[in-house]
Tab-separated table of C-alpha atoms in Angstrom:
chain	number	residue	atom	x	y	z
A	23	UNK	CA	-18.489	10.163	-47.823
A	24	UNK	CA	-18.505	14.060	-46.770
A	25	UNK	CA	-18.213	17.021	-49.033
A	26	UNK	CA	-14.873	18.737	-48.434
A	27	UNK	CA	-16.229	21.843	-50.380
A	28	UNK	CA	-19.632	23.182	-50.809
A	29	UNK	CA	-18.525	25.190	-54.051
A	30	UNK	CA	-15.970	25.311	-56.688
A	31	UNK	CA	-12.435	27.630	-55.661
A	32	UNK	CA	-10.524	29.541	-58.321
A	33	UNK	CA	-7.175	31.416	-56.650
A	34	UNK	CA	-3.874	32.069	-58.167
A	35	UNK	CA	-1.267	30.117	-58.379
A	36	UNK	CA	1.335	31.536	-56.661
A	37	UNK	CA	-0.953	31.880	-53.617
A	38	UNK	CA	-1.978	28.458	-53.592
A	39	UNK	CA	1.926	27.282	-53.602
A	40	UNK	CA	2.623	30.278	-50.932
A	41	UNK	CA	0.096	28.527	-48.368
A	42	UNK	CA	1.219	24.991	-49.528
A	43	UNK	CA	4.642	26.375	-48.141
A	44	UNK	CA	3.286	28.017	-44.800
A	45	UNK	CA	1.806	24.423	-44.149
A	46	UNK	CA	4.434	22.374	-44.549
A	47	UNK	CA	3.483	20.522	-47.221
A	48	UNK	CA	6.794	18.841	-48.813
A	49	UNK	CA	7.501	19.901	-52.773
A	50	UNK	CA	4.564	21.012	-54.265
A	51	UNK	CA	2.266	18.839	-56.652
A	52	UNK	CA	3.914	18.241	-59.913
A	53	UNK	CA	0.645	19.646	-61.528
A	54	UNK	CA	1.103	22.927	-60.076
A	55	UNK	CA	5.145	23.093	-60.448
A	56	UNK	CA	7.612	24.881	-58.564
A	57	UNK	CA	6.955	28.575	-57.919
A	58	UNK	CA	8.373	30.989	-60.013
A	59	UNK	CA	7.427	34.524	-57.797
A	60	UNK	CA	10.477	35.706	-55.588
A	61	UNK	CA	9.318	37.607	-52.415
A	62	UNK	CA	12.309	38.968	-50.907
A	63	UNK	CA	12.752	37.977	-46.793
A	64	UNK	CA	11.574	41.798	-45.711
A	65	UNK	CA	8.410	41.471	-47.533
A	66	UNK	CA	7.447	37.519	-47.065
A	67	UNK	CA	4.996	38.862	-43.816
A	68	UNK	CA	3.145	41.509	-45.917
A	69	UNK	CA	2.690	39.113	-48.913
A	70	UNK	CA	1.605	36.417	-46.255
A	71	UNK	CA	-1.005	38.804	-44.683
A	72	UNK	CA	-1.783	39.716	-48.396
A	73	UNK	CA	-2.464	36.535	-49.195
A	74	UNK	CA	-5.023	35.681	-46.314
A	75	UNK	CA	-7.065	38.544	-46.920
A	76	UNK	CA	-7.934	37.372	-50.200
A	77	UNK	CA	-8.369	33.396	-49.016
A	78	UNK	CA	-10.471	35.325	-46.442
A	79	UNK	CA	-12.586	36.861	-49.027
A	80	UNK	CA	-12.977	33.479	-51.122
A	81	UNK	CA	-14.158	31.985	-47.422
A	82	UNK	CA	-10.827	29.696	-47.430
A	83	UNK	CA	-9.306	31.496	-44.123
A	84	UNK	CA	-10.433	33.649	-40.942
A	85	UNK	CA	-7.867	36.259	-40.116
A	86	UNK	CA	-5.003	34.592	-40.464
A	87	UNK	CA	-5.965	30.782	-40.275
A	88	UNK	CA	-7.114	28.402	-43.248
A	89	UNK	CA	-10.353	26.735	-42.707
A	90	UNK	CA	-10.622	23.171	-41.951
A	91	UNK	CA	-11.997	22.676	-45.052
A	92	UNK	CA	-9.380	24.136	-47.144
A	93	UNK	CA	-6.544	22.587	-45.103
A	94	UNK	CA	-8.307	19.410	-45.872
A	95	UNK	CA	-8.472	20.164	-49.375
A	96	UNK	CA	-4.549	20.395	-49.489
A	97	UNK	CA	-4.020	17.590	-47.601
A	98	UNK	CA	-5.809	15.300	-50.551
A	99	UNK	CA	-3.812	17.116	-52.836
A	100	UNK	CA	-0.534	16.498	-50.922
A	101	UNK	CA	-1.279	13.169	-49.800
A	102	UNK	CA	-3.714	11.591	-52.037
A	103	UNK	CA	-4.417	7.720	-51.191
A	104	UNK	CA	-5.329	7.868	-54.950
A	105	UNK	CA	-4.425	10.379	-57.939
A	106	UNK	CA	-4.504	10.717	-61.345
A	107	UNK	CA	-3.049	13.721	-62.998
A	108	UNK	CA	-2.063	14.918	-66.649
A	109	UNK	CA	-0.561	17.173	-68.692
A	110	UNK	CA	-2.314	18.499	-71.905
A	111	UNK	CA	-0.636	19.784	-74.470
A	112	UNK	CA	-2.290	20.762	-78.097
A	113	UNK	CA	-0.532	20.780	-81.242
A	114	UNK	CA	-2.196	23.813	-82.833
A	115	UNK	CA	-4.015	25.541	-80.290
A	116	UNK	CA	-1.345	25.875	-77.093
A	117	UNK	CA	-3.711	28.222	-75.402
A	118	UNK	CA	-5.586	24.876	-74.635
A	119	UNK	CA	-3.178	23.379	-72.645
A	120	UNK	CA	-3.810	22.689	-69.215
A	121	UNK	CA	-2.983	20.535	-66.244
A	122	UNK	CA	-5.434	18.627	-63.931
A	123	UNK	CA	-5.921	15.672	-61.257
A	124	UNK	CA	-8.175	14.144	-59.466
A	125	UNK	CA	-7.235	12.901	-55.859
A	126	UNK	CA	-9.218	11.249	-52.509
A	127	UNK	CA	-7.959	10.715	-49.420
A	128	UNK	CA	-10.377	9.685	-46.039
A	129	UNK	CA	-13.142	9.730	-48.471
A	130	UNK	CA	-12.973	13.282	-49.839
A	131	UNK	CA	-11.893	13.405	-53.242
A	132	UNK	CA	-11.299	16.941	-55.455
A	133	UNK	CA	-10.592	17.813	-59.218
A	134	UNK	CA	-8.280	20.644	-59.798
A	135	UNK	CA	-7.501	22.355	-63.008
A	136	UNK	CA	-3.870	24.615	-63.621
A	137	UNK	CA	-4.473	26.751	-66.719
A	138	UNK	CA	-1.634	29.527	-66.765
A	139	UNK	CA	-1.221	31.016	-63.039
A	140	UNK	CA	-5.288	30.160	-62.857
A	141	UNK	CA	-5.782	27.033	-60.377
A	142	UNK	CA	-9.805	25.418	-59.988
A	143	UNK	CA	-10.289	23.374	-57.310
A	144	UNK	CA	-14.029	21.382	-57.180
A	145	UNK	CA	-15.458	18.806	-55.108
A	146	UNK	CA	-16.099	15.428	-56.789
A	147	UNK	CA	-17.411	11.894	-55.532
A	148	UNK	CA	-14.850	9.584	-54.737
A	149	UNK	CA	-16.552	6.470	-55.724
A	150	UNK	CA	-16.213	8.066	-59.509
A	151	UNK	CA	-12.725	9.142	-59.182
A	152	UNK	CA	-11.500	7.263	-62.492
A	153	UNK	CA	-14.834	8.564	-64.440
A	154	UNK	CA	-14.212	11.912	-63.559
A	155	UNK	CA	-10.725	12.127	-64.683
A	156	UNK	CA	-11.679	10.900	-67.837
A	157	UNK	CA	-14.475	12.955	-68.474
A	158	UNK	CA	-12.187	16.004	-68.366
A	159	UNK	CA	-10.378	14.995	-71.224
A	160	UNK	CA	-11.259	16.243	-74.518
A	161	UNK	CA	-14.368	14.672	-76.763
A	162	UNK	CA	-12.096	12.593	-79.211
A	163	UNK	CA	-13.209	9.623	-81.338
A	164	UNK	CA	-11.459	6.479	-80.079
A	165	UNK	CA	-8.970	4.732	-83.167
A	166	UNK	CA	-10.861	1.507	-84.116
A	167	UNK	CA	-7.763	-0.675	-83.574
A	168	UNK	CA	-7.508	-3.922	-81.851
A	169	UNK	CA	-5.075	-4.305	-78.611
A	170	UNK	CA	-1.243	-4.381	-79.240
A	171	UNK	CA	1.721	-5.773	-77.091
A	172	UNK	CA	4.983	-6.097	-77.545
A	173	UNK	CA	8.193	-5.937	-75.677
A	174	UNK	CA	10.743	-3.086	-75.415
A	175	UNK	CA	13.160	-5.310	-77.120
A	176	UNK	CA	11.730	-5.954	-80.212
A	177	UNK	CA	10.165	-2.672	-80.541
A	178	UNK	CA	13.920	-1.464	-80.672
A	179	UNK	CA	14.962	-3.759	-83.311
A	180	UNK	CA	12.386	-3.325	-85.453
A	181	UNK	CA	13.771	-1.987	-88.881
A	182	UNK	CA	16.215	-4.856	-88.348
A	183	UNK	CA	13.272	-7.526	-88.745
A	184	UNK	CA	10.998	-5.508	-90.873
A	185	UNK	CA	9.941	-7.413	-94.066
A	186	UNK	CA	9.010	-4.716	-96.410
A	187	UNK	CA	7.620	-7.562	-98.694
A	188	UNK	CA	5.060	-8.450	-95.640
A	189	UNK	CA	1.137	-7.759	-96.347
A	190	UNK	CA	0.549	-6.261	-93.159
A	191	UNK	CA	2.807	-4.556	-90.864
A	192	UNK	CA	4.403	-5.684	-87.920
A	193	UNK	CA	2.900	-4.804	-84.724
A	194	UNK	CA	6.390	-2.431	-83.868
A	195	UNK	CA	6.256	-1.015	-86.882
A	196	UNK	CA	2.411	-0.406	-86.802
A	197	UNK	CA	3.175	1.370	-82.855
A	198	UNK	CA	5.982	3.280	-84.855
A	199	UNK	CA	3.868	4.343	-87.570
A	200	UNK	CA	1.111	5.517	-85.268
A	201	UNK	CA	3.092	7.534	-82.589
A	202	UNK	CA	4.722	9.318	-85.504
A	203	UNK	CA	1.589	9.973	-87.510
A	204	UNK	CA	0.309	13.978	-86.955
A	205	UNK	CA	-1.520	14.315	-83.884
A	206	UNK	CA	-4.280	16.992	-82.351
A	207	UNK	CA	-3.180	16.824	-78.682
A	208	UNK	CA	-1.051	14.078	-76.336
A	209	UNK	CA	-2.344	13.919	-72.797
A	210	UNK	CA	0.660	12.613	-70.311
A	211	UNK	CA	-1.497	10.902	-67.421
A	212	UNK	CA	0.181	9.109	-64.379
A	213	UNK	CA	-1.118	7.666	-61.379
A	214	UNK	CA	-0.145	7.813	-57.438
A	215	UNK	CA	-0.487	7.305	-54.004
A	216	UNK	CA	0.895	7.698	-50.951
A	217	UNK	CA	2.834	5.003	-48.922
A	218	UNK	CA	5.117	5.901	-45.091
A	219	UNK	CA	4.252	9.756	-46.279
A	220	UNK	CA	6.070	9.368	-49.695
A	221	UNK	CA	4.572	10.273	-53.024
A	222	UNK	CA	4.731	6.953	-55.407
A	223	UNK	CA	3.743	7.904	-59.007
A	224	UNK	CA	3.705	5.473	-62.318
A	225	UNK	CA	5.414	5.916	-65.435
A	226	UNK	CA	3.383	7.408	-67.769
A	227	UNK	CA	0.318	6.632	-69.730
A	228	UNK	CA	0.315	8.368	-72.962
A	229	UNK	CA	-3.218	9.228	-74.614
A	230	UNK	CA	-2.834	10.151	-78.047
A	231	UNK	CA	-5.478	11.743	-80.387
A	232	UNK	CA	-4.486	10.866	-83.445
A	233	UNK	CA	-5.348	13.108	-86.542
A	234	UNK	CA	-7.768	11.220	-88.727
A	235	UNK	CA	-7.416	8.310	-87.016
A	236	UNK	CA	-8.351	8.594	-83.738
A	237	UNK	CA	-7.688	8.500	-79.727
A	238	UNK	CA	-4.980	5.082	-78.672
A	239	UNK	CA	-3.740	5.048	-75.285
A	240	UNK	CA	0.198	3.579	-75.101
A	241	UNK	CA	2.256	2.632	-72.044
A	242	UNK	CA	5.165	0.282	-70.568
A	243	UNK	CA	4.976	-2.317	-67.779
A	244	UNK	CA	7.225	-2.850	-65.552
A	245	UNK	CA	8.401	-5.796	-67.363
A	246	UNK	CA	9.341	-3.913	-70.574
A	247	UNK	CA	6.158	-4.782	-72.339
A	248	UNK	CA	4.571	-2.242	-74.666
A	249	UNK	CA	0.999	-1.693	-74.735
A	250	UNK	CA	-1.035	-0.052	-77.542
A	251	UNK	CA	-4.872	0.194	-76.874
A	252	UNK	CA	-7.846	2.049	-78.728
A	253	UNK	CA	-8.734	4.848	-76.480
A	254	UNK	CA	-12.064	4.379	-75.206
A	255	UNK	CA	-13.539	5.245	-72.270
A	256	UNK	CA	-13.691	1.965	-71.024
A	257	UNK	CA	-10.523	1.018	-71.775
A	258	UNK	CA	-8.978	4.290	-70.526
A	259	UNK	CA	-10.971	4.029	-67.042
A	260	UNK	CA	-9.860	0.145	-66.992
A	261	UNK	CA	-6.102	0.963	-67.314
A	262	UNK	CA	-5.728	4.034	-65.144
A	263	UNK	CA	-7.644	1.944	-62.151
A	264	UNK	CA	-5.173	-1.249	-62.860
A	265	UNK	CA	-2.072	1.085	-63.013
A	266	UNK	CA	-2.754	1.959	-58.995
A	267	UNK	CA	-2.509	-2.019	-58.511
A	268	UNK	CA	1.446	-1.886	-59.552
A	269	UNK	CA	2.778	0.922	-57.296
């Protein structure tokens, strides 16, 4: 493995998804959006020049080239051979929420973190590519529940077949009750790669925290199955790994 970066990068946003255009990059990462700045035609070579001066000064370009390390760098993020990336959103403190991924590609992997128009980029190993991504999510005390699975079908139909008489409930109603019980913070995580050039991304993997009860992890297969799992770190890093094995 080399080290694509010797340091951590902070830049703007709008100047990482200018240079993502100049190189031909395809759309730009779902993590960093669509950009929002309109440069008019007559000024697009002045805010270009603009722009390399100050990737010059954060040692990401010479005059008016990137370095090889930097081009690299947006090459894992464009292309990754292996992603994870997720939106976090918090219920009462929105100046929280963030964005962030983890990707490798010809064993190089980076983190990078979308707060606002702030974007951090920062080397990682790629060998811990799973631990790292879920290291970056929030301390949060995993729900002590066992493993749930059901199908999309029943989970439909499930006032129809609740028995209100029952001692415990079923397990749809028990995945109903939970994802509508108050929350601290949902963090929407999918998974990708990259097959003939083309971005291939899963559905999504929702990690709840759970007010007074706890963290629980809840996705679909592609078979309509329902999954609800506590959300430890184990069982977090074991899902997101075995979620690259169906694209």
């Amino acid at each position: 493995m080399t080290t694509v970066l010797s340091r951590p990068i902070a830049l703007p946003r709008a100047m990482l998804l200018h240079v993502w255009e100049l190189e031909g990059l395809g759309d730009p990462h779902p993590v960093l959006g669509a950009s929002d700045l309109y440069v008019p035609q007559a000024e697009r070579g002045e805010f270009t020049c603009r722009c390399f001066r100050e990737l010059a000064g954060l040692g990401l370009a010479r005059e008016d080239l990137l370095t090889r390390d930097f081009r690299v760098v947006l090459r894992i993020l464009a292309s990754p051979s292996r992603e994870l990336y997720c939106w976090s959103t918090y219920v009462d403190d929105p100046g929280r929420d963030r964005k962030f991924l983890v990707a490798a590609a010809g064993g190089d992997a980076v983190a990078m973190q979308v707060r606002g128009e702030a974007v951090a980029i920062v080397p990682i190993e790629e060998r811990r590519l799973v631990e790292e991504f879920v290291s970056e999510l929030p301390d949060f005390p995993p729900a002590p529940v066992s493993d749930l699975r059901t199908t999309r079908q029943a989970f439909d139909v499930r006032a129809e077949n609740h028995d209100m008489f029952a001692a415990d409930l079923s397990p749809e109603m028990e995945l109903e009750r939970q994802l509508k019980a108050p929350r601290e913070a949902v963090h929407q995580v999918y998974a990708g790669t990259t097959s003939d050039g083309r971005p291939l991304r899963s559905r999504p993997l929702s990690v709840i925290d759970i007010r007074d009860e706890g963290r629980i992890c809840v996705f679909a297969d592609g078979q309509q199955n329902l999954y609800r799992l506590s959300g430890t770190p184990a069982n977090l890093a074991r899902t997101f790994a075995a979620t690259w094995h169906t694209l």
